[in-house]
Amino acid sequence: MSKLTKLGVLGGVALLAACTTAEQEASLTEKLSAAAIYEPVVADGETTIADALSDETSAGVTGFMGFSDGTVKPVQVRTNSDQTILYISIDGAPAIEMARDYDGLGYSEYSTDTEYAELSYSSSESNYVYFDSEELWGDGHYGLETPTEALSGTARYQGYANASGENSFLWGDLTIGVDFASGGLIGLMSGAYEQYGEESYEESEVIGSIAGTVSGSRMAGVLDINSENVSGQLDMLGAFYGTEGNTLAGGMAGSLNGETLGGGFSTSTRFREECCFELR
């Protein structure tokens, strides 16, 4: 477990975040490299998510999902021209073809005999994706990634995270700070971890620190939780979405108290405050 160290300040509030060692930095960089198996669709201010999804000349729109086996995987999704068929590829595997069961406002559900998926496509930045099969389930976010030239200076993101296991659920608020020049990323999560069984239920408060790295329009990090009743780590993989990088979202997965779990995170409300964020 990494030692907690004061690394930065967000909005005047000191952040406690785990220092990344050279070995951890190399591991994060390796994870980013391994996740780059799909070519992203870059936001241009004109193409919508729905247009990009249904462009049959494109391989699809990319994102990241956290799965119940404790792994974070890149994902690529696309539909046919009228969005009645979904094609979803996970971690470079051949795309699974799924027929639409339900069509809502900016949201659809798809299935086969053994798989089920949910897909939102109303946001101009990042959108939700869920997948469930006989082997595993998971959720996360995908979207139109930010042009790298639009990512500069420092930024603060706030949002939420959630992950579920066979008998557990993690949820909480996130604050993440990014220094695009140095590639540094730090943050905090504050929330709860629920564990339940047939005749038992326990909810514990959790506080976790995030340390990571940014490369281009993507990030990799580790959420380190070492609370009174809950301990463990979750990997995070995500991307900056939209023309200006106003959203940072992706997938997270790992192990808490010995149980694997996976899910996603989404943050936005970007603030450029050079005076209020620094890595040191």
Short mmCIF file of C-alpha atoms in Angstrom, two decimals:
data_model
loop_
_atom_site.label_atom_id
_atom_site.label_comp_id
_atom_site.label_asym_id
_atom_site.label_seq_id
_atom_site.Cartn_x
_atom_site.Cartn_y
_atom_site.Cartn_z
CA MET A 1 0.00 0.00 0.00
CA SER A 2 1.45 3.38 -0.96
CA LYS A 3 2.23 5.97 1.65
CA LEU A 4 -0.14 8.94 1.65
CA THR A 5 1.55 12.20 0.79
CA LYS A 6 0.39 15.76 0.26
CA LEU A 7 0.66 16.18 -3.51
CA GLY A 8 -1.58 19.06 -4.40
CA VAL A 9 -4.34 21.52 -3.72
CA LEU A 10 -7.73 21.69 -5.42
CA GLY A 11 -9.86 24.76 -4.83
CA GLY A 12 -7.86 25.55 -1.72
CA VAL A 13 -8.33 22.05 -0.28
CA ALA A 14 -5.21 19.95 0.22
CA LEU A 15 -5.33 16.54 -1.42
CA LEU A 16 -3.80 13.46 0.10
CA ALA A 17 -2.82 11.14 -2.70
CA ALA A 18 -0.64 8.10 -3.08
CA CYS A 19 2.75 8.83 -4.59
CA THR A 20 3.48 6.88 -7.73
CA THR A 21 6.83 5.15 -7.65
CA ALA A 22 8.85 4.63 -10.81
CA GLU A 23 7.57 1.05 -10.91
CA GLN A 24 3.94 2.18 -10.54
CA GLU A 25 4.43 4.87 -13.18
CA ALA A 26 5.75 2.25 -15.59
CA SER A 27 2.80 0.00 -14.78
CA LEU A 28 0.30 2.79 -15.47
CA THR A 29 2.00 3.65 -18.75
CA GLU A 30 1.92 -0.02 -19.73
CA LYS A 31 -1.82 -0.18 -18.99
CA LEU A 32 -2.44 2.87 -21.17
CA SER A 33 -0.43 1.33 -23.98
CA ALA A 34 -2.29 -1.98 -23.70
CA ALA A 35 -5.62 -0.16 -23.76
CA ALA A 36 -4.81 1.59 -27.04
CA ILE A 37 -6.15 -1.25 -29.18
CA TYR A 38 -9.00 0.83 -30.60
CA GLU A 39 -8.57 4.04 -32.59
CA PRO A 40 -10.60 6.80 -30.87
CA VAL A 41 -13.14 9.00 -32.60
CA VAL A 42 -12.07 12.58 -31.86
CA ALA A 43 -14.62 15.28 -31.06
CA ASP A 44 -14.85 17.90 -33.81
CA GLY A 45 -17.77 19.98 -32.56
CA GLU A 46 -20.03 18.82 -35.38
CA THR A 47 -20.32 15.04 -35.17
CA THR A 48 -22.75 13.83 -32.50
CA ILE A 49 -22.48 10.61 -30.53
CA ALA A 50 -25.51 9.23 -32.37
CA ASP A 51 -23.95 10.09 -35.74
CA ALA A 52 -20.63 8.51 -34.79
CA LEU A 53 -22.33 5.36 -33.48
CA SER A 54 -24.39 4.81 -36.61
CA ASP A 55 -21.60 5.61 -39.08
CA GLU A 56 -21.24 2.22 -40.76
CA THR A 57 -17.93 3.29 -42.33
CA SER A 58 -16.43 3.66 -38.84
CA ALA A 59 -15.11 0.89 -36.58
CA GLY A 60 -16.97 2.44 -33.65
CA VAL A 61 -16.71 4.77 -30.65
CA THR A 62 -14.32 3.90 -27.83
CA GLY A 63 -14.47 3.85 -24.05
CA PHE A 64 -13.55 1.91 -20.91
CA MET A 65 -15.51 -0.45 -18.66
CA GLY A 66 -14.86 -2.03 -15.27
CA PHE A 67 -15.90 -5.68 -14.98
CA SER A 68 -16.94 -8.00 -12.17
CA ASP A 69 -13.76 -10.07 -12.56
CA GLY A 70 -11.78 -7.08 -11.28
CA THR A 71 -10.37 -5.93 -14.63
CA VAL A 72 -10.78 -2.71 -16.62
CA LYS A 73 -11.07 -3.23 -20.35
CA PRO A 74 -11.27 -0.96 -23.42
CA VAL A 75 -14.54 -1.18 -25.33
CA GLN A 76 -15.68 -0.20 -28.82
CA VAL A 77 -19.35 0.24 -29.71
CA ARG A 78 -21.25 1.00 -32.91
CA THR A 79 -24.70 0.44 -34.35
CA ASN A 80 -26.23 0.02 -37.78
CA SER A 81 -27.71 3.08 -39.48
CA ASP A 82 -31.06 2.97 -37.66
CA GLN A 83 -29.55 1.83 -34.32
CA THR A 84 -31.57 -1.40 -34.22
CA ILE A 85 -28.40 -3.51 -33.97
CA LEU A 86 -25.50 -2.98 -31.56
CA TYR A 87 -21.97 -4.25 -32.17
CA ILE A 88 -19.84 -4.28 -29.03
CA SER A 89 -16.21 -5.35 -28.90
CA ILE A 90 -14.48 -5.76 -25.52
CA ASP A 91 -10.70 -5.79 -25.12
CA GLY A 92 -10.06 -6.46 -28.79
CA ALA A 93 -12.37 -9.48 -29.05
CA PRO A 94 -14.64 -9.92 -32.09
CA ALA A 95 -17.74 -7.73 -31.88
CA ILE A 96 -20.89 -9.24 -30.41
CA GLU A 97 -23.99 -8.48 -32.49
CA MET A 98 -27.07 -7.66 -30.39
CA ALA A 99 -30.63 -6.78 -31.44
CA ARG A 100 -32.47 -3.82 -29.92
CA ASP A 101 -35.20 -4.68 -27.40
CA TYR A 102 -36.06 -1.19 -26.18
CA ASP A 103 -35.67 2.28 -27.64
CA GLY A 104 -35.98 5.28 -25.33
CA LEU A 105 -35.04 8.93 -25.53
CA GLY A 106 -31.27 8.81 -26.08
CA TYR A 107 -31.14 5.30 -24.60
CA SER A 108 -31.51 1.75 -25.92
CA GLU A 109 -31.33 -1.83 -24.65
CA TYR A 110 -29.97 -4.74 -26.70
CA SER A 111 -29.70 -8.49 -26.19
CA THR A 112 -28.91 -11.94 -27.52
CA ASP A 113 -29.89 -15.25 -25.94
CA THR A 114 -26.99 -14.95 -23.49
CA GLU A 115 -25.95 -11.26 -23.41
CA TYR A 116 -27.60 -7.98 -22.51
CA ALA A 117 -26.44 -4.39 -23.01
CA GLU A 118 -27.58 -0.85 -22.25
CA LEU A 119 -26.36 2.18 -24.17
CA SER A 120 -27.03 5.89 -23.75
CA TYR A 121 -26.20 8.33 -26.54
CA SER A 122 -27.72 11.67 -25.58
CA SER A 123 -24.63 13.50 -24.31
CA SER A 124 -22.28 15.35 -26.61
CA GLU A 125 -19.35 14.21 -24.46
CA SER A 126 -19.41 10.83 -22.65
CA ASN A 127 -22.19 8.26 -22.39
CA TYR A 128 -23.01 5.19 -20.30
CA VAL A 129 -22.54 1.60 -21.45
CA TYR A 130 -23.46 -1.61 -19.58
CA PHE A 131 -22.82 -5.22 -20.54
CA ASP A 132 -23.93 -8.47 -18.90
CA SER A 133 -23.22 -12.05 -19.94
CA GLU A 134 -23.11 -15.48 -18.34
CA GLU A 135 -19.44 -14.98 -17.50
CA LEU A 136 -19.25 -11.39 -16.25
CA TRP A 137 -20.88 -7.99 -16.13
CA GLY A 138 -19.61 -4.44 -16.13
CA ASP A 139 -20.27 -0.82 -16.96
CA GLY A 140 -18.41 2.32 -17.88
CA HIS A 141 -18.37 5.20 -20.32
CA TYR A 142 -17.53 5.89 -23.96
CA GLY A 143 -17.55 8.96 -26.16
CA LEU A 144 -15.82 11.33 -28.56
CA GLU A 145 -12.34 11.94 -27.21
CA THR A 146 -10.83 15.39 -26.80
CA PRO A 147 -8.22 16.63 -29.31
CA THR A 148 -4.90 16.52 -27.47
CA GLU A 149 -4.11 20.12 -28.42
CA ALA A 150 -7.15 21.25 -26.41
CA LEU A 151 -5.77 19.74 -23.19
CA SER A 152 -3.40 22.17 -21.49
CA GLY A 153 -2.77 23.82 -18.15
CA THR A 154 -4.46 22.38 -15.08
CA ALA A 155 -8.03 21.30 -14.45
CA ARG A 156 -10.32 20.09 -11.69
CA TYR A 157 -13.05 17.48 -12.23
CA GLN A 158 -15.85 16.44 -9.89
CA GLY A 159 -18.28 13.57 -10.21
CA TYR A 160 -19.07 10.08 -9.01
CA ALA A 161 -17.93 6.47 -9.13
CA ASN A 162 -19.59 3.13 -8.54
CA ALA A 163 -18.57 -0.51 -8.75
CA SER A 164 -20.35 -3.74 -7.88
CA GLY A 165 -19.32 -7.28 -6.99
CA GLU A 166 -21.18 -10.49 -6.31
CA ASN A 167 -22.05 -9.37 -2.77
CA SER A 168 -20.87 -5.78 -2.59
CA PHE A 169 -21.34 -2.27 -3.93
CA LEU A 170 -18.98 0.72 -3.83
CA TRP A 171 -20.15 4.26 -4.49
CA GLY A 172 -18.93 7.77 -3.82
CA ASP A 173 -17.99 11.27 -4.94
CA LEU A 174 -14.79 11.99 -6.85
CA THR A 175 -12.54 15.02 -7.07
CA ILE A 176 -9.70 14.73 -9.57
CA GLY A 177 -6.98 17.21 -10.42
CA VAL A 178 -4.92 17.06 -13.61
CA ASP A 179 -1.75 18.85 -14.69
CA PHE A 180 -1.64 18.28 -18.44
CA ALA A 181 1.88 19.70 -18.79
CA SER A 182 3.47 17.20 -16.41
CA GLY A 183 0.97 14.40 -17.00
CA GLY A 184 0.24 14.20 -13.27
CA LEU A 185 -3.15 13.21 -11.86
CA ILE A 186 -4.30 13.08 -8.23
CA GLY A 187 -7.66 12.79 -6.54
CA LEU A 188 -9.93 11.71 -3.73
CA MET A 189 -12.98 9.49 -3.41
CA SER A 190 -15.39 9.73 -0.48
CA GLY A 191 -18.32 7.35 -0.17
CA ALA A 192 -19.44 3.98 1.15
CA TYR A 193 -18.88 0.27 0.65
CA GLU A 194 -21.87 -2.04 1.11
CA GLN A 195 -21.51 -5.76 1.78
CA TYR A 196 -24.55 -8.00 1.94
CA GLY A 197 -25.65 -11.59 2.15
CA GLU A 198 -28.89 -13.50 2.58
CA GLU A 199 -29.25 -12.39 6.19
CA SER A 200 -26.61 -9.71 6.60
CA TYR A 201 -25.88 -6.15 5.52
CA GLU A 202 -23.00 -3.86 6.43
CA GLU A 203 -22.20 -0.37 5.19
CA SER A 204 -18.79 1.18 5.84
CA GLU A 205 -17.52 4.67 5.14
CA VAL A 206 -14.62 4.77 2.71
CA ILE A 207 -12.08 7.40 1.74
CA GLY A 208 -9.65 6.67 -1.05
CA SER A 209 -6.76 8.44 -2.75
CA ILE A 210 -6.10 8.43 -6.49
CA ALA A 211 -2.73 8.71 -8.20
CA GLY A 212 -2.28 8.42 -11.92
CA THR A 213 -0.87 9.63 -15.18
CA VAL A 214 -2.21 11.31 -18.32
CA SER A 215 -1.07 10.56 -21.85
CA GLY A 216 -2.74 12.37 -24.72
CA SER A 217 -6.50 12.22 -24.21
CA ARG A 218 -6.39 9.20 -21.86
CA MET A 219 -5.55 8.50 -18.22
CA ALA A 220 -4.63 5.58 -16.01
CA GLY A 221 -4.73 5.59 -12.24
CA VAL A 222 -5.11 3.60 -9.05
CA LEU A 223 -7.77 4.20 -6.40
CA ASP A 224 -6.22 3.18 -3.07
CA ILE A 225 -8.69 2.59 -0.21
CA ASN A 226 -7.40 1.95 3.30
CA SER A 227 -10.33 2.79 5.58
CA GLU A 228 -11.14 1.31 8.98
CA ASN A 229 -13.18 -1.63 7.66
CA VAL A 230 -12.36 -1.57 3.95
CA SER A 231 -9.08 -1.91 2.09
CA GLY A 232 -7.94 -2.65 -1.42
CA GLN A 233 -7.18 -1.07 -4.79
CA LEU A 234 -9.07 -0.45 -8.00
CA ASP A 235 -7.48 0.33 -11.35
CA MET A 236 -8.92 3.23 -13.34
CA LEU A 237 -8.76 3.76 -17.10
CA GLY A 238 -10.52 6.66 -18.76
CA ALA A 239 -10.47 9.42 -21.33
CA PHE A 240 -11.21 13.11 -21.69
CA TYR A 241 -14.29 13.71 -23.81
CA GLY A 242 -15.75 16.59 -25.80
CA THR A 243 -14.06 19.34 -27.80
CA GLU A 244 -12.66 21.02 -24.67
CA GLY A 245 -12.18 18.04 -22.36
CA ASN A 246 -15.01 19.02 -20.05
CA THR A 247 -15.63 15.39 -19.09
CA LEU A 248 -13.29 12.73 -17.71
CA ALA A 249 -14.90 9.29 -17.51
CA GLY A 250 -14.15 5.59 -17.82
CA GLY A 251 -14.07 2.28 -16.00
CA MET A 252 -12.69 1.10 -12.66
CA ALA A 253 -12.20 -2.38 -11.20
CA GLY A 254 -10.19 -4.28 -8.63
CA SER A 255 -10.60 -5.89 -5.24
CA LEU A 256 -11.89 -4.67 -1.87
CA ASN A 257 -11.79 -6.87 1.22
CA GLY A 258 -10.88 -9.77 -1.02
CA GLU A 259 -13.87 -9.47 -3.37
CA THR A 260 -13.53 -8.41 -6.99
CA LEU A 261 -15.79 -5.69 -8.34
CA GLY A 262 -16.08 -3.42 -11.34
CA GLY A 263 -17.92 -0.35 -12.58
CA GLY A 264 -17.41 3.13 -13.91
CA PHE A 265 -16.76 6.76 -13.06
CA SER A 266 -17.80 10.05 -14.62
CA THR A 267 -16.59 13.55 -13.76
CA SER A 268 -17.11 16.97 -15.25
CA THR A 269 -17.48 20.60 -14.12
CA ARG A 270 -14.05 21.56 -15.29
CA PHE A 271 -12.32 24.51 -13.65
CA ARG A 272 -9.12 26.08 -14.92
CA GLU A 273 -7.59 27.59 -11.81
CA GLU A 274 -3.85 27.95 -12.13
CA CYS A 275 -3.69 29.33 -8.59
CA CYS A 276 -5.50 26.45 -6.98
CA PHE A 277 -3.85 23.32 -8.29
CA GLU A 278 -0.24 22.32 -8.26
CA LEU A 279 1.78 19.15 -8.01
CA ARG A 280 4.67 19.31 -5.61
#
